[in-house]
Amino acid sequence: MARRRMVYEGKAKILYEGPEPGTLIQYFKDDATAFNAQKRQVIDGKGVLNNRISEHIMSALNGIGVPTHFIRRINMREQLIRAVEIIPIEIVVRNVAAGSLSKRLGIPEGDTLPRPIIEFYYKDDKLGDPMVTEEHILAFNWASQQDVDDMISLALRVNDFLSGLFMGVGIRLVDFKIECGRIWEGDYQRVIVADEISPDSCRLWDAKTGRKFDKDVFRRDLGNLTEAYAEVAQRLGIMPESGVVAGKGPKLVH
């Protein structure tokens, strides 16, 4: 593999310069983290599964007119994406009470919410990604009012699509996180979905049994994380039922 410049390394992914201006290569690592990286483990095959699942979802979103940064998958661990200016806000959409919402408000985990609830979190690992309001976002100029409106619109469209996609394969979409970024097309700015959409960023429960197929398996020591993610891939029809994808993929050259 030709040497290329690393642009950014996060907890689960690495970004490299892309082959053309305005593009990046997104590499999915096997690292699993929880509790703001206080719990960490390398889980063989996780990055391959997240790459395939995110590719499947992002391609489908592009196909129904929800703009994303995804262009195409390159190999088992890498995909070509559009370079965006990331808005430093995580958008969380909740359909079912779970995780921090249950802890904060005392709502029993598993209760269906009266409507999808949108929450914003400021992206800063040192601060623990604190929850913020729309007023904070506007006051500190993290995003404009138009950006916020666009992010809410995108999040609700993604929620509608994912809820149907997963329920069609017997999975309940409890909640999920997306990130958005700005791109420019001439003088026109657009906000699009970026980062990834995978079991790392969604809570996914079996619709009948409540079995978890997401990162809570790792957070709560509920079993084999790779097997849980592989179950999602198999149900979505993007991986054969013969077994979990193994192998570490191409070697990184820094």
Coordinates of C-alpha atoms in Angstrom, one line a residue:
M1 CA 0.0 0.0 0.0
A2 CA 1.4 3.4 -0.9
R3 CA 2.4 5.7 1.9
R4 CA -0.2 8.3 2.7
R5 CA -0.6 11.0 5.2
M6 CA -2.7 10.5 8.3
V7 CA -5.1 13.4 8.9
Y8 CA -6.8 12.3 12.1
E9 CA -7.0 9.4 14.5
G10 CA -10.0 8.8 16.7
K11 CA -11.0 6.0 19.1
A12 CA -12.4 3.8 16.4
K13 CA -11.3 5.2 13.0
I14 CA -8.4 6.8 11.2
L15 CA -8.7 9.3 8.4
Y16 CA -6.1 9.5 5.6
E17 CA -5.6 11.8 2.7
G18 CA -7.8 10.7 -0.2
P19 CA -6.7 10.0 -3.8
E20 CA -8.4 13.2 -5.0
P21 CA -8.9 16.7 -3.6
G22 CA -11.9 16.9 -1.3
T23 CA -11.8 13.2 -0.4
L24 CA -10.5 11.1 2.6
I25 CA -10.0 7.5 3.3
Q26 CA -11.7 6.3 6.5
Y27 CA -10.1 3.2 8.1
F28 CA -12.1 1.2 10.7
K29 CA -10.1 0.0 13.6
D30 CA -10.8 -3.0 15.9
D31 CA -10.6 -0.8 19.0
A32 CA -13.6 -0.9 21.3
T33 CA -14.0 1.8 23.9
A34 CA -16.6 2.8 26.5
F35 CA -17.0 5.3 29.3
N36 CA -15.1 7.9 27.4
A37 CA -12.3 5.4 26.6
Q38 CA -11.8 4.4 30.3
K39 CA -12.6 0.8 29.1
R40 CA -10.7 -0.3 26.1
Q41 CA -10.1 -3.5 24.2
V42 CA -9.0 -4.6 20.7
I43 CA -11.7 -7.0 19.2
D44 CA -10.6 -8.8 16.1
G45 CA -13.1 -8.3 13.2
K46 CA -15.0 -5.4 14.7
G47 CA -13.7 -2.8 12.2
V48 CA -14.5 -5.0 9.2
L49 CA -18.1 -5.4 10.4
N50 CA -18.6 -1.7 11.1
N51 CA -17.2 -0.8 7.7
R52 CA -19.7 -3.1 5.9
I53 CA -22.7 -2.1 8.0
S54 CA -22.0 1.6 7.7
E55 CA -21.4 1.2 4.0
H56 CA -24.8 -0.5 3.7
I57 CA -26.7 2.1 5.6
M58 CA -24.9 5.2 4.1
S59 CA -25.4 3.9 0.6
A60 CA -29.1 3.4 1.3
L61 CA -29.4 6.9 2.8
N62 CA -27.8 8.3 -0.3
G63 CA -30.2 6.4 -2.4
I64 CA -33.3 7.9 -0.8
G65 CA -31.9 11.4 -0.9
V66 CA -30.4 11.8 2.5
P67 CA -26.9 13.2 1.8
T68 CA -23.9 11.6 3.4
H69 CA -20.1 11.8 3.1
F70 CA -19.9 8.2 1.9
I71 CA -18.7 7.6 -1.7
R72 CA -17.7 3.9 -1.9
R73 CA -16.1 1.1 0.0
I74 CA -12.4 0.5 -0.9
N75 CA -11.7 -2.8 0.9
M76 CA -12.7 -4.7 4.1
R77 CA -11.6 -1.9 6.4
E78 CA -11.6 1.3 4.3
Q79 CA -14.1 3.5 2.5
L80 CA -13.7 6.6 0.4
I81 CA -15.6 9.6 1.8
R82 CA -16.0 13.3 1.1
A83 CA -14.0 15.6 3.2
V84 CA -16.3 17.7 5.4
E85 CA -16.0 20.4 8.1
I86 CA -17.3 18.5 11.1
I87 CA -19.8 20.4 13.2
P88 CA -18.6 19.7 16.8
I89 CA -22.0 18.4 17.9
E90 CA -23.3 14.8 18.3
I91 CA -27.0 14.4 17.6
V92 CA -28.7 11.6 19.5
V93 CA -32.2 10.4 18.6
R94 CA -34.0 8.3 21.2
N95 CA -37.0 6.1 20.5
V96 CA -36.8 4.0 23.7
A97 CA -35.6 4.8 27.1
A98 CA -32.1 3.4 27.7
G99 CA -28.6 4.4 28.9
S100 CA -28.1 7.9 30.2
L101 CA -31.7 8.9 29.6
S102 CA -33.0 6.3 32.0
K103 CA -30.3 7.3 34.6
R104 CA -31.0 11.0 34.3
L105 CA -34.8 10.9 34.4
G106 CA -35.6 7.6 36.1
I107 CA -37.5 6.2 33.2
P108 CA -37.4 2.4 33.1
E109 CA -35.0 1.0 30.4
G110 CA -37.1 -0.3 27.6
D111 CA -40.1 2.0 27.9
T112 CA -41.1 3.4 24.5
L113 CA -40.9 7.2 24.4
P114 CA -44.0 9.2 23.4
R115 CA -42.1 10.5 20.4
P116 CA -38.5 10.6 19.2
I117 CA -36.4 12.8 21.4
I118 CA -33.4 14.7 20.0
E119 CA -30.5 15.6 22.2
F120 CA -27.2 17.4 21.5
Y121 CA -23.8 16.7 22.9
Y122 CA -20.7 18.8 22.5
K123 CA -17.8 16.8 21.0
D124 CA -15.0 17.1 23.5
D125 CA -13.4 14.0 25.0
K126 CA -11.7 15.9 27.8
L127 CA -15.1 17.2 29.0
G128 CA -16.8 13.9 28.5
D129 CA -19.0 15.0 25.5
P130 CA -21.4 17.0 27.7
M131 CA -25.1 17.4 26.9
V132 CA -25.9 20.9 25.6
T133 CA -29.0 22.8 24.4
E134 CA -29.7 24.5 21.2
E135 CA -29.0 27.8 23.0
H136 CA -25.5 26.7 23.9
I137 CA -24.8 25.7 20.2
L138 CA -26.0 29.1 19.0
A139 CA -24.4 31.2 21.8
F140 CA -21.0 29.7 21.3
N141 CA -21.2 29.7 17.5
W142 CA -20.7 26.0 17.2
A143 CA -23.3 26.0 14.5
S144 CA -25.8 28.4 12.9
Q145 CA -29.5 28.3 13.3
Q146 CA -29.7 26.9 9.8
D147 CA -27.2 24.3 10.6
V148 CA -29.2 23.2 13.7
D149 CA -32.4 23.1 11.7
D150 CA -30.7 21.0 9.0
M151 CA -29.2 18.6 11.6
I152 CA -32.6 18.0 13.2
S153 CA -34.2 17.4 9.8
L154 CA -31.4 14.9 8.8
A155 CA -31.6 13.2 12.2
L156 CA -35.4 12.6 12.0
R157 CA -35.1 11.4 8.4
V158 CA -32.4 9.0 9.4
N159 CA -34.5 7.8 12.3
D160 CA -37.5 7.1 10.1
F161 CA -35.3 5.1 7.7
L162 CA -33.3 3.2 10.2
S163 CA -36.4 2.3 12.3
G164 CA -38.0 0.7 9.3
L165 CA -34.8 -0.9 8.1
F166 CA -34.1 -2.6 11.4
M167 CA -37.6 -3.5 12.3
G168 CA -37.8 -5.3 8.9
V169 CA -35.1 -7.7 10.1
G170 CA -36.5 -8.1 13.7
I171 CA -34.3 -5.4 15.4
R172 CA -35.6 -2.5 17.5
L173 CA -33.9 0.8 17.0
V174 CA -33.6 2.1 20.6
D175 CA -31.4 5.1 19.9
F176 CA -28.5 6.3 17.7
K177 CA -25.9 9.0 17.3
I178 CA -24.9 10.8 14.1
E179 CA -22.5 13.5 13.3
C180 CA -22.9 16.1 10.5
G181 CA -20.5 18.2 8.5
R182 CA -20.5 21.1 6.1
I183 CA -19.6 20.9 2.5
W184 CA -19.5 23.6 -0.2
E185 CA -20.8 23.2 -3.7
G186 CA -19.7 26.4 -5.4
D187 CA -21.0 29.2 -3.2
Y188 CA -23.7 26.9 -1.7
Q189 CA -23.2 25.2 1.7
R190 CA -24.9 22.0 2.7
V191 CA -25.0 20.0 5.9
I192 CA -24.7 16.2 5.4
V193 CA -24.4 13.1 7.5
A194 CA -20.8 12.1 8.3
D195 CA -18.8 9.8 10.5
E196 CA -20.4 6.3 10.6
I197 CA -23.7 4.6 11.3
S198 CA -23.1 1.1 12.8
P199 CA -23.7 -0.9 16.0
D200 CA -21.0 1.3 17.6
S201 CA -23.3 4.3 17.2
C202 CA -26.7 2.7 17.6
R203 CA -28.5 0.8 20.3
L204 CA -30.1 -2.3 18.7
W205 CA -32.2 -4.8 20.5
D206 CA -33.8 -8.0 19.2
A207 CA -37.5 -7.1 18.7
K208 CA -38.8 -10.2 20.5
T209 CA -36.2 -11.1 23.1
G210 CA -34.5 -7.8 23.8
R211 CA -31.1 -9.2 23.2
K212 CA -28.5 -6.5 22.6
F213 CA -26.6 -6.2 19.3
D214 CA -24.7 -3.0 20.0
K215 CA -21.8 -1.7 22.1
D216 CA -23.7 -2.3 25.3
V217 CA -22.5 -5.9 24.9
F218 CA -19.0 -4.5 25.5
R219 CA -20.0 -1.9 28.0
R220 CA -21.9 -4.3 30.2
D221 CA -19.8 -7.5 29.6
L222 CA -22.8 -9.3 28.0
G223 CA -21.0 -11.6 25.7
N224 CA -19.0 -11.6 22.4
L225 CA -19.2 -8.2 20.7
T226 CA -18.1 -9.4 17.2
E227 CA -20.8 -12.1 17.3
A228 CA -23.4 -9.4 18.1
Y229 CA -22.3 -7.2 15.3
A230 CA -22.2 -10.1 12.9
E231 CA -25.8 -10.9 13.8
V232 CA -26.8 -7.4 12.6
A233 CA -24.8 -7.8 9.4
Q234 CA -26.3 -11.2 8.7
R235 CA -29.9 -10.0 9.3
L236 CA -29.3 -7.0 6.9
G237 CA -28.1 -9.5 4.3
I238 CA -24.6 -8.1 3.9
M239 CA -22.7 -11.0 5.4
P240 CA -23.2 -14.8 4.9
E241 CA -24.3 -16.8 7.9
S242 CA -21.2 -19.0 7.7
G243 CA -19.4 -17.1 10.4
V244 CA -17.7 -13.9 11.7
V245 CA -15.4 -12.0 9.4
A246 CA -11.8 -12.4 10.6
G247 CA -8.5 -10.9 9.7
K248 CA -6.9 -7.6 10.3
G249 CA -7.0 -6.3 6.8
P250 CA -4.3 -4.2 5.2
K251 CA -1.4 -3.1 7.3
L252 CA -1.3 0.6 8.3
V253 CA 1.7 2.6 7.0
H254 CA 2.3 5.8 8.9

